[in-house]
Amino acid sequence: MKNQDILDAQAIMAMSPPSTLKSMRQTAEHYRRDDFSLKQTLNYCLSGRVDLKRPEGIEIDKHLLLHMNAFPAWRLGEPKKDALRITHEMWREAKEERRLTFRPEHQPAWLKHDRQTLRFYAYFQEPVHDNPTENYRVRYCLLLFYLEDGTMQIMEPRIENSGLLQGAFLKRHRFPRPDGSGFFTMEDLKLSTDVIIYTRVFRIIDCDPFTKWFYEQCNLDVGQASEPLSDNFFENEVVRRAHFLLRRRLVPKDVKESREYTEIMLGGSRKNVGLKQHLDNDRKVLRFFCYWDDKTNYGMRSYYVIHYFLADDTVEILECYPKNSGKREFPTFLKPEDFEVGRMITVYNRQFHLYDCDDFTRDFYLKYTGLRQDKEEIVDEPLELPKIQWKPHVLGLSTEEDTLASCLNIAKLVKETREDEDRRFIISVRERDNTIMVFEIRKNNSGHVGGKFADAGKKIDSVTGKTYTAADFYIGAIVNINTVAFAIIDADERTLNHMQDHPAKYPVSDFTKIKNKISGVLHALKEGNVQTLSRAELQYHLCGVLLVSRMAPA
């Protein structure tokens, strides 16, 4: 079927006039092709972009070609002109210039419209919530259309102290149409029309002169410009402030300060505003006497004195209070005469006692007022620290006696290494349920975290297999908690007193038994017969003496 189409095309070409031969040849070549994909004509060669599209053929007039050089000068015997000698350097520069300034006959968009942008002025309305003065805000922006690749960008001009995030409102890319039929082109952008971009409606009101000229060259209608829309904030605040400043002929404070700063930085002098007025009218005051006749209920006539200071055009109004008027006078500032060592001053209902001053203040008062400011000796009252009797909170789980019986013992590790020599632990024992908890005392730069070492609960001796009770904890005892051996070396005062008050529960704290055990060593010490005791017996009895001395009542 394909070969038959080619034969038919050749037959038509044979019977066609010469004017249509070119189009017929293109048709025949089209049928001979097997690959109908769009070829890429853009390529990069010698660090530059090159268009590989073949130029169209040039039609040459054969008659002009035959008679172009029919009578050359060398055949007529005319003298030859000195031809320009082109060096290799000149040829290379000319080649580089041709490469850099090359413009194809049909330029692509990225080359023809390089750095050309259509700029439109638009705005959109933003809703404002929880504001009784306005329900929407108008935000103006620039809509940019780049001709080189058809991308668009939306920029919002930055306004100082606007409180809005302004600048790049929408980054540069191709904007899709809301109906999904493709991307926006320059035909979709016209003045006085609404453009929906990502569900937001933009109203195009104007464009720059280049955009209008470009639309005219493309025979496109750009539309008519429309008036911008103003919101309540612009009408009520900005316009009112501008009219007020124009009517008063005032300059905003920030603009005025900026001008003065710039003038000083450029070498100008600082203006002494009001200096002449101050020098001419210093200590000159106009005084007027007036009254205010208050005719409301329980009103009265009040008298005042008005002072007008000519030095700086300020006014002061003083109220004249008659005696027993029932009104409080205006507060007055403290004066140097009010400060005297040994006196009290009242500041915001607080009494401050002056007891001393520095040397400069003392010399000032002595020179100008003749008052001698002597230092007052202050005798601090002895600080009495209250005795706090600690008593735990009674939860009602047991009796008060059992609640108080929470013993704290200080222990250390039995098998100590070099790193564990300074580690100390607190063993807390609750008598009512024999609950045991172990804490490690934190110490800086020890390498140990400290804190809770063993959770609260009943502990079993890993050696004997028995459950520990409160009676198993006393100074000198060794307990195994969680396979760790602890040697109890101390206890707090409340724990020792509690154990001494209950000798039946704590036999090691029974003062009578301890007295009977150490009576022999006490008698030996008294008689001086220490040699009769063995070393182990003497050490055992001396430890008991130390324990009794700590537990004995004062």
Coordinates of C-alpha atoms in Angstrom, one line a residue:
M1 CA 0.0 0.0 0.0
K2 CA 2.9 2.3 0.8
N3 CA 4.6 1.7 -2.6
Q4 CA 1.3 2.3 -4.4
D5 CA 1.0 5.7 -2.8
I6 CA 4.5 6.6 -3.9
L7 CA 3.8 5.6 -7.5
D8 CA 0.6 7.7 -7.5
A9 CA 2.5 10.6 -6.2
Q10 CA 5.1 10.3 -8.9
A11 CA 2.4 10.2 -11.6
I12 CA 0.8 13.3 -10.2
M13 CA 4.2 15.0 -10.2
A14 CA 4.7 14.2 -13.9
M15 CA 1.4 15.8 -14.9
S16 CA 1.7 18.8 -12.5
P17 CA 3.0 22.3 -13.6
P18 CA 6.5 23.3 -12.5
S19 CA 5.2 25.6 -9.7
T20 CA 3.9 22.7 -7.7
L21 CA 6.9 20.4 -8.2
K22 CA 8.5 21.6 -4.9
S23 CA 5.5 20.8 -2.8
M24 CA 5.1 17.5 -4.5
R25 CA 8.7 16.5 -3.8
Q26 CA 8.1 17.3 -0.2
T27 CA 5.1 15.1 -0.2
A28 CA 7.0 12.2 -1.8
E29 CA 9.8 12.6 0.8
H30 CA 7.2 12.5 3.5
Y31 CA 5.9 9.1 2.4
R32 CA 9.4 7.7 2.1
R33 CA 10.2 8.5 5.7
D34 CA 9.8 5.9 8.4
D35 CA 10.5 8.1 11.5
F36 CA 8.0 10.9 11.9
S37 CA 9.3 12.2 15.3
L38 CA 10.2 15.9 15.7
K39 CA 13.9 16.3 15.3
Q40 CA 15.9 18.4 17.7
T41 CA 17.7 21.3 16.0
L42 CA 19.3 22.9 19.0
N43 CA 22.8 21.9 19.8
Y44 CA 25.9 23.2 21.7
C45 CA 29.1 23.5 19.8
L46 CA 32.3 25.5 20.7
S47 CA 30.7 26.8 24.0
G48 CA 27.8 28.3 22.1
R49 CA 24.2 27.4 21.0
V50 CA 23.8 26.4 17.3
D51 CA 20.6 25.9 15.3
L52 CA 21.0 22.7 13.1
K53 CA 17.9 23.5 11.0
R54 CA 18.8 23.5 7.3
P55 CA 18.2 26.8 5.6
E56 CA 15.9 27.0 2.7
G57 CA 17.3 26.7 -0.8
I58 CA 18.3 30.0 -2.6
E59 CA 16.9 30.4 -6.1
I60 CA 19.7 31.6 -8.5
D61 CA 19.0 33.5 -11.7
K62 CA 20.9 31.7 -14.4
H63 CA 21.0 34.7 -16.7
L64 CA 22.5 36.9 -14.0
L65 CA 25.0 34.2 -13.2
L66 CA 26.2 34.0 -16.8
H67 CA 26.7 37.7 -17.3
M68 CA 28.0 38.6 -13.8
N69 CA 31.7 38.4 -14.6
A70 CA 31.6 38.8 -18.4
F71 CA 34.0 41.7 -18.5
P72 CA 36.6 41.4 -15.7
A73 CA 39.1 44.1 -15.2
W74 CA 42.2 41.9 -15.8
R75 CA 40.9 41.1 -19.3
L76 CA 40.5 44.8 -20.2
G77 CA 44.1 45.5 -19.2
E78 CA 43.3 47.8 -16.3
P79 CA 45.9 48.0 -13.5
K80 CA 45.3 45.8 -10.5
K81 CA 44.5 47.3 -7.2
D82 CA 46.6 46.2 -4.2
A83 CA 44.6 43.6 -2.5
L84 CA 44.2 43.7 1.3
R85 CA 46.5 41.2 2.9
I86 CA 44.6 39.3 5.7
T87 CA 46.8 37.9 8.3
H88 CA 46.0 34.7 10.4
E89 CA 45.2 36.8 13.5
M90 CA 42.8 39.0 11.6
W91 CA 41.1 36.0 10.1
R92 CA 40.7 34.4 13.5
E93 CA 39.2 37.6 15.0
A94 CA 36.8 37.9 12.1
K95 CA 35.7 34.3 12.6
E96 CA 35.2 34.8 16.3
E97 CA 33.2 37.9 15.6
R98 CA 31.0 36.1 13.1
R99 CA 30.4 33.3 15.6
L100 CA 29.4 35.7 18.4
T101 CA 27.2 37.8 16.2
F102 CA 25.6 35.1 14.3
R103 CA 21.8 35.4 13.9
P104 CA 19.9 32.6 12.1
E105 CA 17.2 33.6 9.6
H106 CA 14.5 32.1 11.8
Q107 CA 15.5 32.8 15.4
P108 CA 14.1 30.7 18.2
A109 CA 12.2 32.3 21.0
W110 CA 15.0 32.0 23.6
L111 CA 17.2 34.0 21.2
K112 CA 14.8 36.4 19.7
H113 CA 13.1 37.4 22.9
D114 CA 16.0 37.0 25.3
R115 CA 15.5 39.2 28.5
Q116 CA 12.2 40.5 27.2
T117 CA 9.3 40.5 29.7
L118 CA 5.7 41.6 29.6
R119 CA 4.8 43.4 32.9
F120 CA 1.2 43.8 34.0
Y121 CA -0.1 45.6 37.1
A122 CA -2.7 43.6 39.0
Y123 CA -4.3 43.2 42.4
F124 CA -6.3 40.6 44.4
Q125 CA -8.6 40.8 47.4
E126 CA -7.7 39.1 50.6
P127 CA -10.4 38.5 53.3
V128 CA -9.8 40.0 56.7
H129 CA -11.4 38.3 59.7
D130 CA -12.2 39.7 63.2
N131 CA -11.8 43.3 62.2
P132 CA -14.8 45.7 62.4
T133 CA -13.2 48.4 60.3
E134 CA -12.5 46.3 57.2
N135 CA -13.6 43.0 55.8
Y136 CA -11.1 42.7 52.9
R137 CA -7.7 44.0 52.0
V138 CA -6.5 44.9 48.5
R139 CA -2.9 43.7 47.7
Y140 CA -1.2 45.0 44.6
C141 CA 1.3 42.9 42.7
L142 CA 3.3 42.6 39.4
L143 CA 2.4 39.9 36.9
L144 CA 5.5 39.1 34.8
F145 CA 5.4 37.0 31.6
Y146 CA 8.7 35.9 30.1
L147 CA 8.7 35.7 26.3
E148 CA 11.7 33.5 26.0
D149 CA 10.1 30.4 27.5
G150 CA 6.5 31.3 28.4
T151 CA 7.0 31.2 32.2
M152 CA 5.3 33.6 34.6
Q153 CA 6.0 35.1 38.0
I154 CA 4.1 37.2 40.5
M155 CA 5.9 39.8 42.6
E156 CA 4.4 41.8 45.4
P157 CA 6.2 45.1 46.2
R158 CA 7.6 45.3 49.7
I159 CA 6.0 48.0 51.9
E160 CA 7.8 49.0 55.1
N161 CA 6.0 48.1 58.4
S162 CA 3.1 46.5 56.4
G163 CA 3.1 43.4 58.6
L164 CA 2.8 41.1 55.6
L165 CA 5.2 38.6 54.0
Q166 CA 5.9 40.4 50.7
G167 CA 8.3 39.9 47.8
A168 CA 8.1 36.8 45.6
F169 CA 4.4 35.9 45.8
L170 CA 4.6 33.0 43.3
K171 CA 7.9 31.6 41.9
R172 CA 8.7 31.6 38.2
H173 CA 7.2 28.6 36.3
R174 CA 4.4 28.0 33.7
F175 CA 1.0 28.7 35.2
P176 CA -1.7 26.1 34.3
R177 CA -5.1 27.3 33.3
P178 CA -7.9 26.6 35.8
D179 CA -9.8 24.4 33.2
G180 CA -6.8 22.2 32.6
S181 CA -6.5 23.0 28.9
G182 CA -2.8 23.9 29.0
F183 CA -0.8 26.8 30.3
F184 CA -1.3 30.6 30.2
T185 CA 0.0 32.4 27.2
M186 CA 0.2 36.1 26.3
E187 CA -3.2 35.9 24.5
D188 CA -4.8 35.1 27.9
L189 CA -3.5 38.3 29.6
K190 CA -5.5 41.4 28.8
L191 CA -6.3 44.6 30.7
S192 CA -9.5 44.9 32.7
T193 CA -9.9 41.1 32.9
D194 CA -9.8 38.6 35.7
V195 CA -7.2 35.8 35.7
I196 CA -7.7 32.8 38.0
I197 CA -4.3 31.4 39.1
Y198 CA -4.4 28.6 41.6
T199 CA -8.0 29.5 42.7
R200 CA -7.0 33.1 43.4
V201 CA -8.5 35.8 41.2
F202 CA -6.2 38.5 39.9
R203 CA -7.5 41.7 38.3
I204 CA -5.2 43.1 35.6
I205 CA -5.6 46.9 35.6
D206 CA -2.6 48.2 33.6
C207 CA 0.7 47.4 31.9
D208 CA 4.0 49.1 30.9
P209 CA 4.7 50.8 27.5
F210 CA 6.8 48.0 26.2
T211 CA 3.9 45.5 26.8
K212 CA 1.5 47.7 24.8
W213 CA 4.0 48.1 22.0
F214 CA 4.6 44.4 21.8
Y215 CA 0.9 43.6 21.6
E216 CA 0.5 46.1 18.8
Q217 CA 3.4 44.5 16.9
C218 CA 1.7 41.1 17.3
N219 CA -1.7 42.5 16.2
L220 CA -3.2 41.6 19.6
D221 CA -5.7 43.6 21.7
V222 CA -4.2 44.4 25.0
G223 CA -7.4 46.0 26.3
Q224 CA -8.2 49.3 28.2
A225 CA -6.7 50.2 31.5
S226 CA -9.0 50.3 34.6
E227 CA -8.9 52.2 37.9
P228 CA -7.2 50.6 40.9
L229 CA -9.4 49.5 43.8
S230 CA -8.8 51.0 47.3
D231 CA -9.8 49.4 50.6
N232 CA -11.0 50.9 53.9
F233 CA -7.6 51.0 55.4
F234 CA -6.2 53.1 52.5
E235 CA -9.2 55.5 52.5
N236 CA -9.4 55.9 56.3
E237 CA -5.8 55.9 57.4
V238 CA -3.3 56.6 54.7
V239 CA -5.3 59.3 52.9
R240 CA -6.3 61.0 56.2
R241 CA -2.7 61.1 57.4
A242 CA -1.5 62.5 54.0
H243 CA -4.2 65.2 54.1
F244 CA -3.3 66.1 57.7
L245 CA 0.4 66.4 57.0
L246 CA -0.3 68.4 53.8
R247 CA -2.7 70.7 55.6
R248 CA -0.3 71.2 58.6
R249 CA 2.8 71.3 56.2
L250 CA 4.5 68.8 58.4
V251 CA 7.1 66.2 57.6
P252 CA 6.8 62.8 59.1
K253 CA 9.2 62.2 62.1
D254 CA 11.1 59.4 60.5
V255 CA 11.7 61.4 57.3
K256 CA 12.8 64.4 59.3
E257 CA 15.3 62.4 61.3
S258 CA 16.6 60.7 58.2
R259 CA 17.3 64.1 56.6
E260 CA 19.1 65.4 59.6
Y261 CA 21.2 62.3 59.9
T262 CA 22.2 62.4 56.2
E263 CA 23.1 66.1 56.5
I264 CA 25.3 65.5 59.5
M265 CA 27.0 62.5 57.9
L266 CA 27.9 64.6 54.8
G267 CA 29.7 67.1 57.0
G268 CA 26.9 69.5 58.0
S269 CA 26.4 71.0 61.4
R270 CA 23.7 70.0 63.9
K271 CA 20.8 72.5 63.9
N272 CA 20.1 74.0 67.4
V273 CA 16.4 74.3 67.0
G274 CA 15.0 77.0 69.4
L275 CA 18.4 78.1 70.6
K276 CA 17.8 81.8 69.8
Q277 CA 14.3 81.7 71.4
H278 CA 15.7 80.2 74.5
L279 CA 18.5 82.7 74.8
D280 CA 16.2 85.7 74.3
N281 CA 13.3 84.5 76.5
D282 CA 14.9 82.5 79.2
R283 CA 13.2 83.0 82.6
K284 CA 10.4 85.0 81.0
V285 CA 7.0 83.7 81.9
L286 CA 3.5 85.0 81.2
R287 CA 1.1 84.5 84.1
F288 CA -2.7 84.4 83.9
F289 CA -5.2 84.0 86.6
C290 CA -8.4 82.1 85.7
Y291 CA -11.1 80.0 87.1
W292 CA -13.3 77.1 86.0
D293 CA -17.0 77.4 86.9
D294 CA -18.3 73.9 87.3
K295 CA -22.1 74.2 87.3
T296 CA -22.9 70.5 87.4
N297 CA -24.3 68.8 90.5
Y298 CA -22.1 69.5 93.6
G299 CA -19.8 71.6 91.4
M300 CA -18.0 74.7 92.4
R301 CA -15.8 77.4 91.1
S302 CA -12.1 76.4 91.0
Y303 CA -9.3 78.9 90.6
Y304 CA -6.1 78.3 88.5
V305 CA -2.9 80.0 87.5
I306 CA -1.7 79.5 83.9
H307 CA 2.0 80.0 83.1
Y308 CA 3.2 80.4 79.6
F309 CA 7.0 79.9 79.2
L310 CA 8.3 82.0 76.3
A311 CA 11.6 80.0 76.2
D312 CA 10.0 76.9 74.7
D313 CA 6.3 77.7 74.2
T314 CA 5.1 75.4 77.0
V315 CA 2.2 75.9 79.3
E316 CA 1.7 75.0 82.9
I317 CA -1.6 75.0 84.8
L318 CA -1.6 75.2 88.6
E319 CA -4.7 74.8 90.7
C320 CA -5.2 77.1 93.8
Y321 CA -6.5 75.1 96.7
P322 CA -8.2 77.1 99.5
K323 CA -7.9 75.9 103.1
N324 CA -10.1 72.9 104.1
S325 CA -11.2 72.5 100.5
G326 CA -11.2 68.7 100.8
K327 CA -9.1 68.3 97.6
R328 CA -5.6 66.8 97.4
E329 CA -2.8 68.9 96.1
F330 CA -0.7 67.9 93.1
P331 CA 2.2 65.7 94.1
T332 CA 5.6 67.5 94.2
F333 CA 9.0 66.2 93.5
L334 CA 11.6 65.6 96.2
K335 CA 14.1 68.4 96.6
P336 CA 17.7 68.3 98.0
E337 CA 16.4 69.8 101.2
D338 CA 14.3 66.7 101.8
F339 CA 17.3 64.4 102.0
E340 CA 19.0 64.3 105.4
V341 CA 20.8 61.4 107.0
G342 CA 18.6 60.0 109.8
R343 CA 15.3 61.0 108.3
M344 CA 12.6 59.0 106.5
I345 CA 11.4 59.7 102.9
T346 CA 8.2 58.4 101.4
V347 CA 8.4 57.0 97.9
Y348 CA 5.2 55.4 96.5
N349 CA 3.9 54.7 100.0
R350 CA 7.2 53.1 101.1
Q351 CA 9.3 54.5 104.0
F352 CA 13.0 54.7 103.2
H353 CA 15.5 55.5 106.0
L354 CA 18.6 57.4 105.1
Y355 CA 21.6 56.3 107.1
D356 CA 24.7 57.3 105.0
C357 CA 25.9 59.1 101.8
D358 CA 29.1 59.4 99.8
D359 CA 31.8 62.0 100.1
F360 CA 30.7 64.1 97.2
T361 CA 27.1 64.4 98.6
R362 CA 28.5 65.2 102.1
D363 CA 30.7 68.0 100.7
F364 CA 27.9 69.4 98.6
Y365 CA 25.5 69.7 101.5
L366 CA 28.3 71.2 103.7
K367 CA 29.2 73.8 101.1
Y368 CA 25.8 75.0 99.8
T369 CA 23.5 74.3 102.7
G370 CA 25.8 74.2 105.8
L371 CA 24.3 70.9 106.8
R372 CA 26.6 68.2 108.0
Q373 CA 25.6 64.7 106.9
D374 CA 27.1 62.3 109.5
K375 CA 27.0 58.5 109.1
E376 CA 24.5 56.7 111.2
E377 CA 25.5 53.5 112.8
I378 CA 23.2 50.6 112.0
V379 CA 22.9 47.8 114.5
D380 CA 21.5 44.7 112.9
E381 CA 19.1 42.7 115.0
P382 CA 20.2 39.1 115.7
L383 CA 18.7 36.7 113.3
E384 CA 16.7 34.0 115.0
L385 CA 16.4 30.9 112.9
P386 CA 13.2 29.0 113.7
K387 CA 13.5 25.4 114.7
I388 CA 11.6 23.4 112.2
Q389 CA 10.4 20.0 113.4
W390 CA 10.1 17.8 110.4
K391 CA 7.0 15.7 110.4
P392 CA 5.9 13.6 107.4
H393 CA 2.4 13.9 106.0
V394 CA 0.1 11.3 107.5
L395 CA -1.7 9.5 104.6
G396 CA -3.9 7.5 106.9
L397 CA -2.5 4.2 105.7
S398 CA -1.1 3.3 109.1
T399 CA -0.6 4.8 112.5
E400 CA 1.4 7.9 113.0
E401 CA 4.1 5.9 114.8
D402 CA 4.6 3.7 111.7
T403 CA 4.5 6.7 109.4
L404 CA 7.3 8.3 111.3
A405 CA 9.3 5.1 111.2
S406 CA 11.0 5.8 107.9
C407 CA 14.6 5.3 108.5
L408 CA 17.4 6.9 106.5
N409 CA 20.9 5.2 106.5
I410 CA 24.0 6.3 104.8
A411 CA 26.0 3.4 103.2
K412 CA 28.9 2.7 101.0
L413 CA 30.0 -0.2 98.7
V414 CA 31.8 -3.1 100.4
K415 CA 33.9 -4.2 97.4
E416 CA 35.2 -0.8 96.5
T417 CA 37.4 -0.1 93.5
R418 CA 39.4 3.0 92.9
E419 CA 36.4 4.6 91.1
D420 CA 33.9 3.7 93.9
E421 CA 35.8 5.0 96.9
D422 CA 33.8 8.2 97.2
R423 CA 30.4 6.8 96.3
R424 CA 27.8 7.2 99.0
F425 CA 24.3 5.9 99.1
I426 CA 21.1 6.6 101.1
I427 CA 19.0 3.6 102.1
S428 CA 15.4 4.4 103.0
V429 CA 13.5 1.8 105.0
R430 CA 9.7 2.1 105.7
E431 CA 8.9 0.2 108.9
R432 CA 5.2 -0.4 108.1
D433 CA 5.7 -2.6 105.1
N434 CA 9.5 -3.1 105.0
T435 CA 9.8 -1.3 101.7
I436 CA 13.5 -0.4 100.9
M437 CA 14.7 2.2 98.4
V438 CA 18.3 3.1 97.6
F439 CA 19.5 6.5 96.3
E440 CA 23.0 7.5 95.2
I441 CA 24.2 10.9 96.2
R442 CA 25.2 13.0 93.3
K443 CA 28.8 14.2 93.2
N444 CA 30.4 16.5 90.6
N445 CA 33.0 15.0 88.3
S446 CA 32.6 11.5 89.8
G447 CA 31.7 9.8 86.5
H448 CA 28.5 8.5 88.0
V449 CA 25.0 9.9 87.3
G450 CA 23.6 9.5 90.8
G451 CA 19.9 9.5 91.7
K452 CA 17.7 6.4 92.2
F453 CA 19.8 3.2 92.5
A454 CA 17.1 0.7 93.5
D455 CA 13.3 1.1 93.2
A456 CA 11.0 0.9 96.3
G457 CA 10.1 -2.6 97.2
K458 CA 10.8 -5.6 99.4
K459 CA 14.4 -6.8 99.1
I460 CA 15.7 -10.3 99.6
D461 CA 19.1 -11.1 100.9
S462 CA 21.0 -12.8 98.1
V463 CA 23.1 -14.8 100.6
T464 CA 20.5 -16.1 103.1
G465 CA 17.4 -15.8 100.9
K466 CA 15.4 -14.0 103.7
T467 CA 13.5 -10.8 103.2
Y468 CA 15.0 -7.7 104.8
T469 CA 13.2 -6.0 107.7
A470 CA 13.8 -2.7 109.4
A471 CA 15.7 -4.4 112.3
D472 CA 18.4 -5.6 109.8
F473 CA 19.6 -2.1 109.2
Y474 CA 22.0 -0.5 111.7
I475 CA 25.4 1.1 111.8
G476 CA 28.0 -1.5 110.9
A477 CA 25.6 -3.9 109.2
I478 CA 26.3 -5.3 105.7
V479 CA 23.2 -5.8 103.5
N480 CA 23.0 -7.2 100.0
I481 CA 20.5 -5.4 97.9
N482 CA 20.2 -6.5 94.2
T483 CA 23.4 -8.5 94.6
V484 CA 25.3 -5.4 95.7
A485 CA 26.8 -5.4 99.2
F486 CA 26.4 -2.2 101.2
A487 CA 28.1 -1.3 104.5
I488 CA 26.0 1.0 106.6
I489 CA 28.3 3.7 108.1
D490 CA 25.9 6.3 109.4
A491 CA 22.3 7.2 110.0
D492 CA 20.4 10.5 110.6
E493 CA 19.5 11.7 114.0
R494 CA 15.8 11.0 113.7
T495 CA 16.5 7.3 112.8
L496 CA 18.8 6.8 115.7
N497 CA 16.2 8.3 118.1
H498 CA 13.5 6.2 116.7
M499 CA 15.5 3.0 117.1
Q500 CA 16.4 4.0 120.7
D501 CA 12.8 4.6 121.5
H502 CA 11.8 1.1 120.3
P503 CA 14.4 -1.3 121.7
A504 CA 12.1 -4.3 121.3
K505 CA 12.1 -3.9 117.5
Y506 CA 15.8 -2.9 117.3
P507 CA 17.9 -5.0 119.7
V508 CA 21.1 -3.4 118.6
S509 CA 19.8 -0.1 120.0
D510 CA 18.8 -1.5 123.4
F511 CA 20.7 0.7 125.8
T512 CA 20.5 -1.8 128.7
K513 CA 22.1 -4.7 126.6
I514 CA 24.8 -2.4 125.3
K515 CA 25.6 -1.3 128.9
N516 CA 25.9 -4.8 130.1
K517 CA 28.2 -5.8 127.2
I518 CA 30.6 -2.9 127.6
S519 CA 30.6 -2.9 131.4
G520 CA 33.7 -5.1 131.4
V521 CA 35.7 -2.9 129.2
L522 CA 34.7 0.2 131.1
H523 CA 35.8 -1.4 134.3
A524 CA 39.1 -2.4 132.7
L525 CA 39.6 1.1 131.4
K526 CA 38.9 2.5 134.8
E527 CA 41.3 0.2 136.6
G528 CA 43.9 0.5 133.8
N529 CA 44.0 -3.2 133.1
V530 CA 43.7 -2.9 129.3
Q531 CA 46.4 -5.6 128.8
T532 CA 44.0 -8.3 130.1
L533 CA 41.7 -7.8 127.1
S534 CA 42.4 -9.2 123.7
R535 CA 42.8 -7.0 120.7
A536 CA 39.6 -8.1 119.0
E537 CA 37.6 -7.8 122.2
L538 CA 39.0 -4.3 122.9
Q539 CA 38.1 -3.2 119.3
Y540 CA 34.6 -4.7 119.7
H541 CA 33.9 -3.0 123.0
L542 CA 35.3 0.4 121.8
C543 CA 33.0 0.3 118.8
G544 CA 30.1 -0.3 121.2
V545 CA 31.2 2.7 123.3
L546 CA 31.2 5.0 120.3
L547 CA 27.8 3.8 119.3
V548 CA 26.4 4.3 122.8
S549 CA 27.9 7.8 123.0
R550 CA 26.1 8.7 119.8
M551 CA 22.8 7.2 120.9
A552 CA 22.8 8.4 124.5
P553 CA 20.5 11.2 125.2
A554 CA 22.0 14.7 125.9

